[in-house]
Short mmCIF file of C-alpha atoms in Angstrom, two decimals:
data_model
loop_
_atom_site.label_atom_id
_atom_site.label_comp_id
_atom_site.label_asym_id
_atom_site.label_seq_id
_atom_site.Cartn_x
_atom_site.Cartn_y
_atom_site.Cartn_z
CA UNK J 1 -0.48 -31.44 5.17
CA UNK J 2 -3.13 -29.08 6.47
CA UNK J 3 -5.13 -27.02 4.01
CA UNK J 4 -4.28 -23.35 3.59
CA UNK J 5 -7.32 -21.11 2.95
CA UNK J 6 -6.99 -19.52 -0.47
CA UNK J 7 -4.59 -22.16 -1.83
CA UNK J 8 -5.58 -25.30 -3.76
CA UNK J 9 -2.38 -27.13 -2.97
CA UNK J 10 -2.49 -29.75 -5.74
CA UNK J 11 -3.47 -27.40 -8.57
CA UNK J 12 -1.18 -24.54 -7.54
CA UNK J 13 1.76 -26.91 -7.07
CA UNK J 14 1.30 -28.32 -10.57
CA UNK J 15 1.07 -24.81 -12.01
CA UNK J 16 4.25 -23.72 -10.23
CA UNK J 17 6.24 -26.66 -11.61
CA UNK J 18 4.96 -25.98 -15.12
CA UNK J 19 5.30 -22.20 -15.15
CA UNK J 20 7.96 -20.96 -12.71
CA UNK J 21 11.57 -21.63 -13.65
CA UNK J 22 13.41 -24.03 -11.32
CA UNK J 23 10.40 -24.47 -8.99
CA UNK J 24 10.60 -27.94 -7.47
CA UNK J 25 7.72 -29.74 -5.71
CA UNK J 26 6.62 -30.36 -3.04
CA UNK J 27 5.84 -26.85 -1.81
CA UNK J 28 5.08 -25.44 1.60
CA UNK J 29 2.56 -22.58 1.74
CA UNK J 30 2.05 -20.16 4.60
CA UNK J 31 0.01 -16.99 4.85
CA UNK J 32 2.24 -13.98 5.47
CA UNK J 33 0.87 -11.92 8.34
CA UNK J 34 0.17 -8.25 7.77
CA UNK J 35 -1.74 -8.28 4.49
CA UNK J 36 -5.18 -6.74 4.98
CA UNK J 37 -6.34 -6.62 1.37
CA UNK J 38 -4.89 -9.05 -1.14
CA UNK J 39 -3.68 -12.30 0.41
CA UNK J 40 0.06 -12.91 0.35
CA UNK J 41 1.66 -16.33 0.82
CA UNK J 42 5.23 -17.50 1.30
CA UNK J 43 5.93 -20.47 -0.97
CA UNK J 44 8.95 -22.64 -0.16
CA UNK J 45 9.94 -25.34 -2.63
CA UNK J 46 11.72 -28.65 -2.09
CA UNK J 47 15.11 -26.97 -2.49
CA UNK J 48 14.31 -24.38 0.16
CA UNK J 49 13.88 -21.59 -2.42
CA UNK J 50 11.33 -19.05 -1.23
CA UNK J 51 8.91 -17.21 -3.48
CA UNK J 52 5.80 -15.13 -2.84
CA UNK J 53 2.28 -15.67 -4.20
CA UNK J 54 -0.44 -13.00 -4.26
CA UNK J 55 -4.15 -13.56 -4.77
CA UNK J 56 -7.37 -11.58 -4.07
CA UNK J 57 -9.33 -11.95 -0.83
CA UNK J 58 -11.68 -14.94 -0.62
CA UNK J 59 -15.25 -14.40 -1.76
CA UNK J 60 -16.84 -11.35 -3.34
CA UNK J 61 -14.77 -8.20 -3.77
CA UNK J 62 -15.57 -4.76 -5.14
CA UNK J 63 -15.47 -4.35 -8.91
CA UNK J 64 -12.04 -3.37 -10.34
CA UNK J 65 -10.35 -4.10 -6.98
CA UNK J 66 -7.63 -6.74 -6.44
CA UNK J 67 -6.63 -7.00 -10.12
CA UNK J 68 -3.76 -9.50 -10.09
CA UNK J 69 -2.88 -9.04 -13.75
CA UNK J 70 -2.56 -5.31 -13.30
CA UNK J 71 -0.38 -5.67 -10.20
CA UNK J 72 1.84 -8.19 -12.01
CA UNK J 73 2.19 -5.80 -14.96
CA UNK J 74 3.22 -2.97 -12.63
CA UNK J 75 6.04 -4.86 -10.90
CA UNK J 76 7.18 -6.19 -14.28
CA UNK J 77 7.43 -2.64 -15.60
CA UNK J 78 8.94 -1.06 -12.52
CA UNK J 79 11.40 -3.96 -12.37
CA UNK J 80 13.08 -2.51 -15.46
CA UNK J 81 14.14 0.59 -13.49
CA UNK J 82 16.39 1.25 -10.52
CA UNK J 83 13.41 1.21 -8.14
CA UNK J 84 13.92 -1.93 -6.00
CA UNK J 85 11.03 -4.35 -6.48
CA UNK J 86 10.50 -8.12 -6.43
CA UNK J 87 11.01 -9.91 -9.76
CA UNK J 88 7.80 -11.03 -11.45
CA UNK J 89 8.05 -14.81 -11.97
CA UNK J 90 4.66 -15.80 -13.35
CA UNK J 91 0.99 -14.86 -13.70
CA UNK J 92 -1.96 -17.27 -13.65
CA UNK J 93 -5.22 -15.86 -15.04
CA UNK J 94 -6.93 -19.27 -15.16
CA UNK J 95 -9.35 -19.27 -12.22
CA UNK J 96 -9.83 -23.05 -12.43
CA UNK J 97 -6.34 -23.43 -10.92
CA UNK J 98 -6.99 -21.66 -7.63
CA UNK J 99 -10.45 -20.09 -7.74
CA UNK J 100 -9.02 -16.67 -8.60
CA UNK J 101 -6.10 -15.20 -10.55
CA UNK J 102 -2.73 -15.08 -8.79
CA UNK J 103 0.86 -14.19 -9.53
CA UNK J 104 4.24 -15.25 -8.19
CA UNK J 105 7.28 -13.07 -7.52
CA UNK J 106 10.69 -13.43 -5.97
CA UNK J 107 11.12 -13.28 -2.20
CA UNK J 108 13.08 -10.34 -0.76
CA UNK J 109 14.94 -11.12 2.45
CA UNK J 110 14.74 -8.04 4.63
CA UNK J 111 12.82 -6.37 7.44
CA UNK J 112 9.54 -4.46 7.27
CA UNK J 113 9.55 -1.49 9.65
CA UNK J 114 5.83 -1.53 10.37
CA UNK J 115 5.81 -0.63 14.05
CA UNK J 116 7.80 1.30 16.68
CA UNK J 117 8.93 -2.05 18.07
CA UNK J 118 10.40 -3.04 14.70
CA UNK J 119 12.18 0.32 14.45
CA UNK J 120 13.68 -0.10 17.91
CA UNK J 121 15.66 -3.12 16.67
CA UNK J 122 17.56 -0.73 14.37
CA UNK J 123 20.19 1.82 15.34
CA UNK J 124 19.46 5.53 14.96
CA UNK J 125 21.78 5.60 11.95
CA UNK J 126 19.87 2.72 10.33
CA UNK J 127 16.55 4.48 11.00
CA UNK J 128 17.86 7.67 9.42
CA UNK J 129 19.11 5.69 6.44
CA UNK J 130 15.72 3.96 6.07
CA UNK J 131 13.79 7.24 6.07
CA UNK J 132 16.18 8.98 3.67
CA UNK J 133 16.23 5.93 1.39
CA UNK J 134 12.43 5.92 1.43
CA UNK J 135 12.46 9.46 0.05
CA UNK J 136 15.19 8.74 -2.50
CA UNK J 137 13.38 5.69 -3.86
CA UNK J 138 10.13 7.68 -4.08
CA UNK J 139 11.94 10.37 -6.07
CA UNK J 140 13.23 7.64 -8.42
CA UNK J 141 9.71 6.19 -8.79
CA UNK J 142 8.23 9.60 -9.49
CA UNK J 143 10.91 10.27 -12.11
CA UNK J 144 9.95 7.28 -14.28
CA UNK J 145 8.38 7.84 -17.68
CA UNK J 146 5.45 5.37 -17.50
CA UNK J 147 5.35 4.87 -21.28
CA UNK J 148 9.02 3.85 -21.31
CA UNK J 149 8.29 0.79 -19.13
CA UNK J 150 4.98 -0.23 -20.68
CA UNK J 151 2.76 1.52 -18.15
CA UNK J 152 1.64 4.48 -20.23
CA UNK J 153 -1.95 3.19 -20.17
CA UNK J 154 -2.00 2.31 -16.47
CA UNK J 155 -4.46 5.11 -15.76
CA UNK J 156 -5.56 8.58 -16.77
CA UNK J 157 -2.90 11.16 -16.08
CA UNK J 158 -5.07 14.19 -15.35
CA UNK J 159 -7.91 14.76 -12.90
CA UNK J 160 -6.41 12.46 -10.29
CA UNK J 161 -8.11 14.01 -7.26
CA UNK J 162 -11.53 14.07 -8.94
CA UNK J 163 -11.18 10.41 -9.89
CA UNK J 164 -10.00 9.40 -6.42
CA UNK J 165 -12.76 11.33 -4.69
CA UNK J 166 -15.34 9.55 -6.83
CA UNK J 167 -13.73 6.13 -6.41
CA UNK J 168 -13.35 6.15 -2.65
CA UNK J 169 -16.71 7.79 -2.01
CA UNK J 170 -18.25 4.91 -3.95
CA UNK J 171 -16.15 2.40 -2.02
CA UNK J 172 -17.29 3.94 1.27
CA UNK J 173 -20.93 3.72 0.20
CA UNK J 174 -20.50 0.08 -0.84
CA UNK J 175 -18.49 -1.03 2.19
CA UNK J 176 -19.62 1.09 5.15
CA UNK J 177 -20.60 -0.83 8.25
CA UNK J 178 -22.41 2.16 9.80
CA UNK J 179 -23.21 5.81 9.11
CA UNK J 180 -20.48 8.40 9.78
CA UNK J 181 -21.79 11.89 8.90
CA UNK J 182 -18.41 13.61 9.37
CA UNK J 183 -17.08 11.90 6.28
CA UNK J 184 -19.57 13.75 4.10
CA UNK J 185 -18.20 17.07 5.35
CA UNK J 186 -14.63 15.91 4.67
CA UNK J 187 -15.51 15.04 1.07
CA UNK J 188 -17.26 18.38 0.60
CA UNK J 189 -14.23 20.33 1.80
CA UNK J 190 -11.79 18.19 -0.19
CA UNK J 191 -13.74 18.93 -3.34
CA UNK J 192 -13.93 22.65 -2.61
CA UNK J 193 -10.22 23.04 -1.86
CA UNK J 194 -8.55 20.91 -4.54
CA UNK J 195 -5.12 22.24 -5.55
CA UNK J 196 -4.01 22.24 -9.17
CA UNK J 197 -2.30 19.04 -10.28
CA UNK J 198 1.27 20.15 -10.98
CA UNK J 199 3.24 16.89 -11.08
CA UNK J 200 2.09 13.75 -12.89
CA UNK J 201 3.60 10.27 -12.99
CA UNK J 202 3.45 6.86 -11.31
CA UNK J 203 1.71 7.07 -7.93
CA UNK J 204 2.33 4.03 -5.70
CA UNK J 205 -0.75 4.75 -3.60
CA UNK J 206 0.40 3.12 -0.35
CA UNK J 207 3.98 4.30 -0.04
CA UNK J 208 5.46 4.06 3.47
CA UNK J 209 8.09 2.14 5.41
CA UNK J 210 5.50 -0.48 6.32
CA UNK J 211 5.26 -1.42 2.64
CA UNK J 212 9.00 -1.70 2.04
CA UNK J 213 11.68 -4.24 2.78
CA UNK J 214 14.79 -2.68 4.30
CA UNK J 215 18.27 -4.13 4.62
CA UNK J 216 18.99 -5.76 7.96
CA UNK J 217 22.52 -4.36 7.77
CA UNK J 218 22.20 -0.78 6.50
CA UNK J 219 18.51 0.10 6.74
CA UNK J 220 18.36 1.03 3.02
CA UNK J 221 15.23 0.16 1.03
CA UNK J 222 15.76 -3.11 -0.87
CA UNK J 223 12.18 -3.71 -2.04
CA UNK J 224 8.95 -1.75 -2.45
CA UNK J 225 5.86 -3.90 -1.84
CA UNK J 226 2.05 -3.80 -2.26
CA UNK J 227 1.41 -2.15 -5.64
CA UNK J 228 -2.33 -2.80 -5.82
CA UNK J 229 -3.28 0.90 -5.50
CA UNK J 230 -0.67 2.08 -8.00
CA UNK J 231 -1.89 4.30 -10.84
CA UNK J 232 -0.94 7.37 -12.85
CA UNK J 233 -1.75 10.74 -11.39
CA UNK J 234 -0.75 13.44 -8.94
CA UNK J 235 2.63 12.65 -7.40
CA UNK J 236 1.90 14.81 -4.36
CA UNK J 237 -0.60 12.17 -3.25
CA UNK J 238 2.30 9.84 -2.36
CA UNK J 239 4.07 12.63 -0.48
CA UNK J 240 0.99 13.52 1.56
CA UNK J 241 0.28 9.86 2.29
CA UNK J 242 3.80 9.31 3.56
CA UNK J 243 3.20 12.01 6.18
CA UNK J 244 0.20 10.09 7.55
CA UNK J 245 2.73 7.50 8.71
CA UNK J 246 5.46 9.81 9.96
CA UNK J 247 5.22 11.71 13.22
CA UNK J 248 7.38 14.22 15.02
CA UNK J 249 8.03 14.15 18.75
CA UNK J 250 5.39 16.83 19.46
CA UNK J 251 2.58 14.97 17.68
CA UNK J 252 0.23 12.57 19.41
CA UNK J 253 -1.63 10.93 16.54
CA UNK J 254 0.91 8.27 15.54
CA UNK J 255 -0.63 5.16 14.01
CA UNK J 256 0.19 1.75 15.49
CA UNK J 257 2.05 0.80 12.30
CA UNK J 258 4.02 4.07 12.19
CA UNK J 259 7.63 3.17 13.04
CA UNK J 260 8.75 6.81 13.36
CA UNK J 261 7.18 7.16 16.81
CA UNK J 262 10.14 5.10 18.10
CA UNK J 263 12.29 8.20 17.54
CA UNK J 264 15.61 8.52 15.79
CA UNK J 265 14.09 9.41 12.42
CA UNK J 266 14.36 12.65 10.43
CA UNK J 267 11.53 15.13 11.01
CA UNK J 268 8.62 15.52 8.64
CA UNK J 269 10.06 18.84 7.50
CA UNK J 270 13.43 17.24 6.79
CA UNK J 271 11.78 14.53 4.68
CA UNK J 272 9.78 17.11 2.72
CA UNK J 273 12.86 19.23 2.15
CA UNK J 274 14.80 16.19 0.94
CA UNK J 275 12.04 15.27 -1.52
CA UNK J 276 11.78 18.86 -2.79
CA UNK J 277 15.54 19.20 -3.20
CA UNK J 278 16.04 15.88 -4.98
CA UNK J 279 12.94 16.08 -7.18
CA UNK J 280 12.77 19.81 -7.83
CA UNK J 281 9.01 19.66 -7.21
CA UNK J 282 6.77 22.11 -5.35
CA UNK J 283 5.52 20.59 -2.07
CA UNK J 284 3.71 23.69 -0.75
CA UNK J 285 0.24 22.08 -1.02
CA UNK J 286 1.21 18.93 0.87
CA UNK J 287 -1.16 19.68 3.79
CA UNK J 288 -4.14 19.12 1.47
CA UNK J 289 -2.74 15.81 0.29
CA UNK J 290 -2.20 14.65 3.87
CA UNK J 291 -5.85 15.44 4.65
CA UNK J 292 -6.94 13.68 1.47
CA UNK J 293 -4.80 10.66 2.38
CA UNK J 294 -6.34 10.41 5.86
CA UNK J 295 -9.81 10.39 4.29
CA UNK J 296 -8.86 7.86 1.61
CA UNK J 297 -7.23 5.64 4.23
CA UNK J 298 -10.42 5.77 6.28
CA UNK J 299 -12.35 4.54 3.24
CA UNK J 300 -9.82 1.76 2.71
CA UNK J 301 -9.94 0.84 6.40
CA UNK J 302 -13.72 0.61 6.26
CA UNK J 303 -13.46 -1.74 3.29
CA UNK J 304 -10.97 -3.93 5.14
CA UNK J 305 -13.21 -3.98 8.21
CA UNK J 306 -16.18 -5.00 6.06
CA UNK J 307 -14.18 -7.83 4.44
CA UNK J 308 -13.00 -9.14 7.81
CA UNK J 309 -16.57 -9.10 9.12
CA UNK J 310 -17.74 -10.90 5.99
CA UNK J 311 -15.05 -13.59 6.49
CA UNK J 312 -13.37 -13.18 3.09
CA UNK J 313 -9.82 -12.58 4.34
CA UNK J 314 -8.91 -16.20 4.88
CA UNK J 315 -8.22 -17.75 8.27
CA UNK J 316 -6.73 -14.55 9.70
CA UNK J 317 -9.53 -13.16 11.86
CA UNK J 318 -8.15 -14.56 15.12
CA UNK J 319 -6.88 -11.70 17.23
CA UNK J 320 -8.52 -9.05 15.02
CA UNK J 321 -9.99 -6.32 17.23
CA UNK J 322 -13.01 -5.02 15.33
CA UNK J 323 -13.63 -2.28 17.90
CA UNK J 324 -10.10 -0.93 17.46
CA UNK J 325 -10.42 -1.08 13.68
CA UNK J 326 -13.73 0.78 13.88
CA UNK J 327 -12.18 3.43 16.12
CA UNK J 328 -9.23 3.72 13.73
CA UNK J 329 -11.58 4.72 10.91
CA UNK J 330 -13.21 7.32 13.19
CA UNK J 331 -9.81 8.76 14.10
CA UNK J 332 -8.74 9.05 10.48
CA UNK J 333 -11.97 10.82 9.56
CA UNK J 334 -11.55 13.21 12.48
CA UNK J 335 -7.93 13.86 11.52
CA UNK J 336 -8.91 14.46 7.90
CA UNK J 337 -11.68 16.86 8.95
CA UNK J 338 -9.37 18.79 11.24
CA UNK J 339 -6.70 19.03 8.55
CA UNK J 340 -8.97 20.05 5.70
CA UNK J 341 -10.83 22.61 7.85
CA UNK J 342 -7.49 24.27 8.54
CA UNK J 343 -7.16 24.95 4.80
CA UNK J 344 -10.39 26.95 4.59
#
C-alpha cells in the first residue's frame, strides 16, 4: 500500500482497532479533496464501513489553531441537539500515534454543494430546500444554550468583534506573503464602525452550503461540517458570512465555491427575512458583518496560501493555482473595503 501523507498507517490502524467500536482492520485511507486547513481523510475498514479522520496540517501551524480536542468537543456537544452533525467516535491526543492529535467521526453520505456545477445537478426545488434548510439549521444552532451541552466555556461571550479583529490581524501579520496596504484601512473602518453585540451564542464561523452535507433526494441539510472556527460570540457574524457565499442575479462577485450563482435559489433578502422571522433577531446591521466576514476570509485565505507555499498541506498542491489564490485575497479585501466604506 502506498503511504498517505499525514497518516502513519500502522500506528493509526492499531489505534482505530483499540479505540473505535466495531472498527475492523485493514483500513484504507484517502485524503478527501476540498479541505484547505485541517486535513480530512476517508477511512474505510475491512467491512466497508466508512469513517472520517481529521488532523492538523503537516508541519508548523499558528498557535491555538487546528485544535483537534476542541473540535471533537464541539461536535460531541452539538451532537446532543437537533443540529445535524457527524457522531464523534474517538479522540487521540497522543502525538506518538500519528505525529499530531486527531479525531474520528462518522461518515455522512450526502452531497456538498460547493460550486455552481454541483448545484446544477439538483432541481430548483432541491436548491430552494437546501437554502431554506441552511437557514433553519442555523436558527437551531443559534438557539442552543452552550452551557446545556457542555460548551459554556468554549469562548468568551462578549466582545466578539474586538477579539476577532485582534485575532485575524495577528494571523495576517504572521502569515502574509506580501504587503497589502488596503487591509489596514479595512481594519481601521471595521474598528470605527462596530455595531453593538445584540445576540450571543454558538457561532459556527464558516457556515455555508459548502460546509454542509445535503440529502441527495430532498436537498435538506443532513450534516454540518468543519467546526474548527466555532466559538461563542455574536450570532450575526454567521449571518453576514453566509451572505459572502450567496449571490443574487444582479451581482457579479460570486465566489467559485458559491453554488447560488447557478440560479434557482432564494434571494439574499429572502434568506435574511427567513432567519429574522424564525429567530426573532434583528438583522439590520448585517451589512457590517458581511464586510467583516470578507476581511476575515481574506486573512484566512492568506494563511491557507502561506501553508500551501510552505508545503504543510500534505500531497495536495498539484493543481493549486497560487496566482488565483493570491488574487482571491485581493478581491476579498477590495470587497470588504467597498462594503465597510459604504457604512461611513
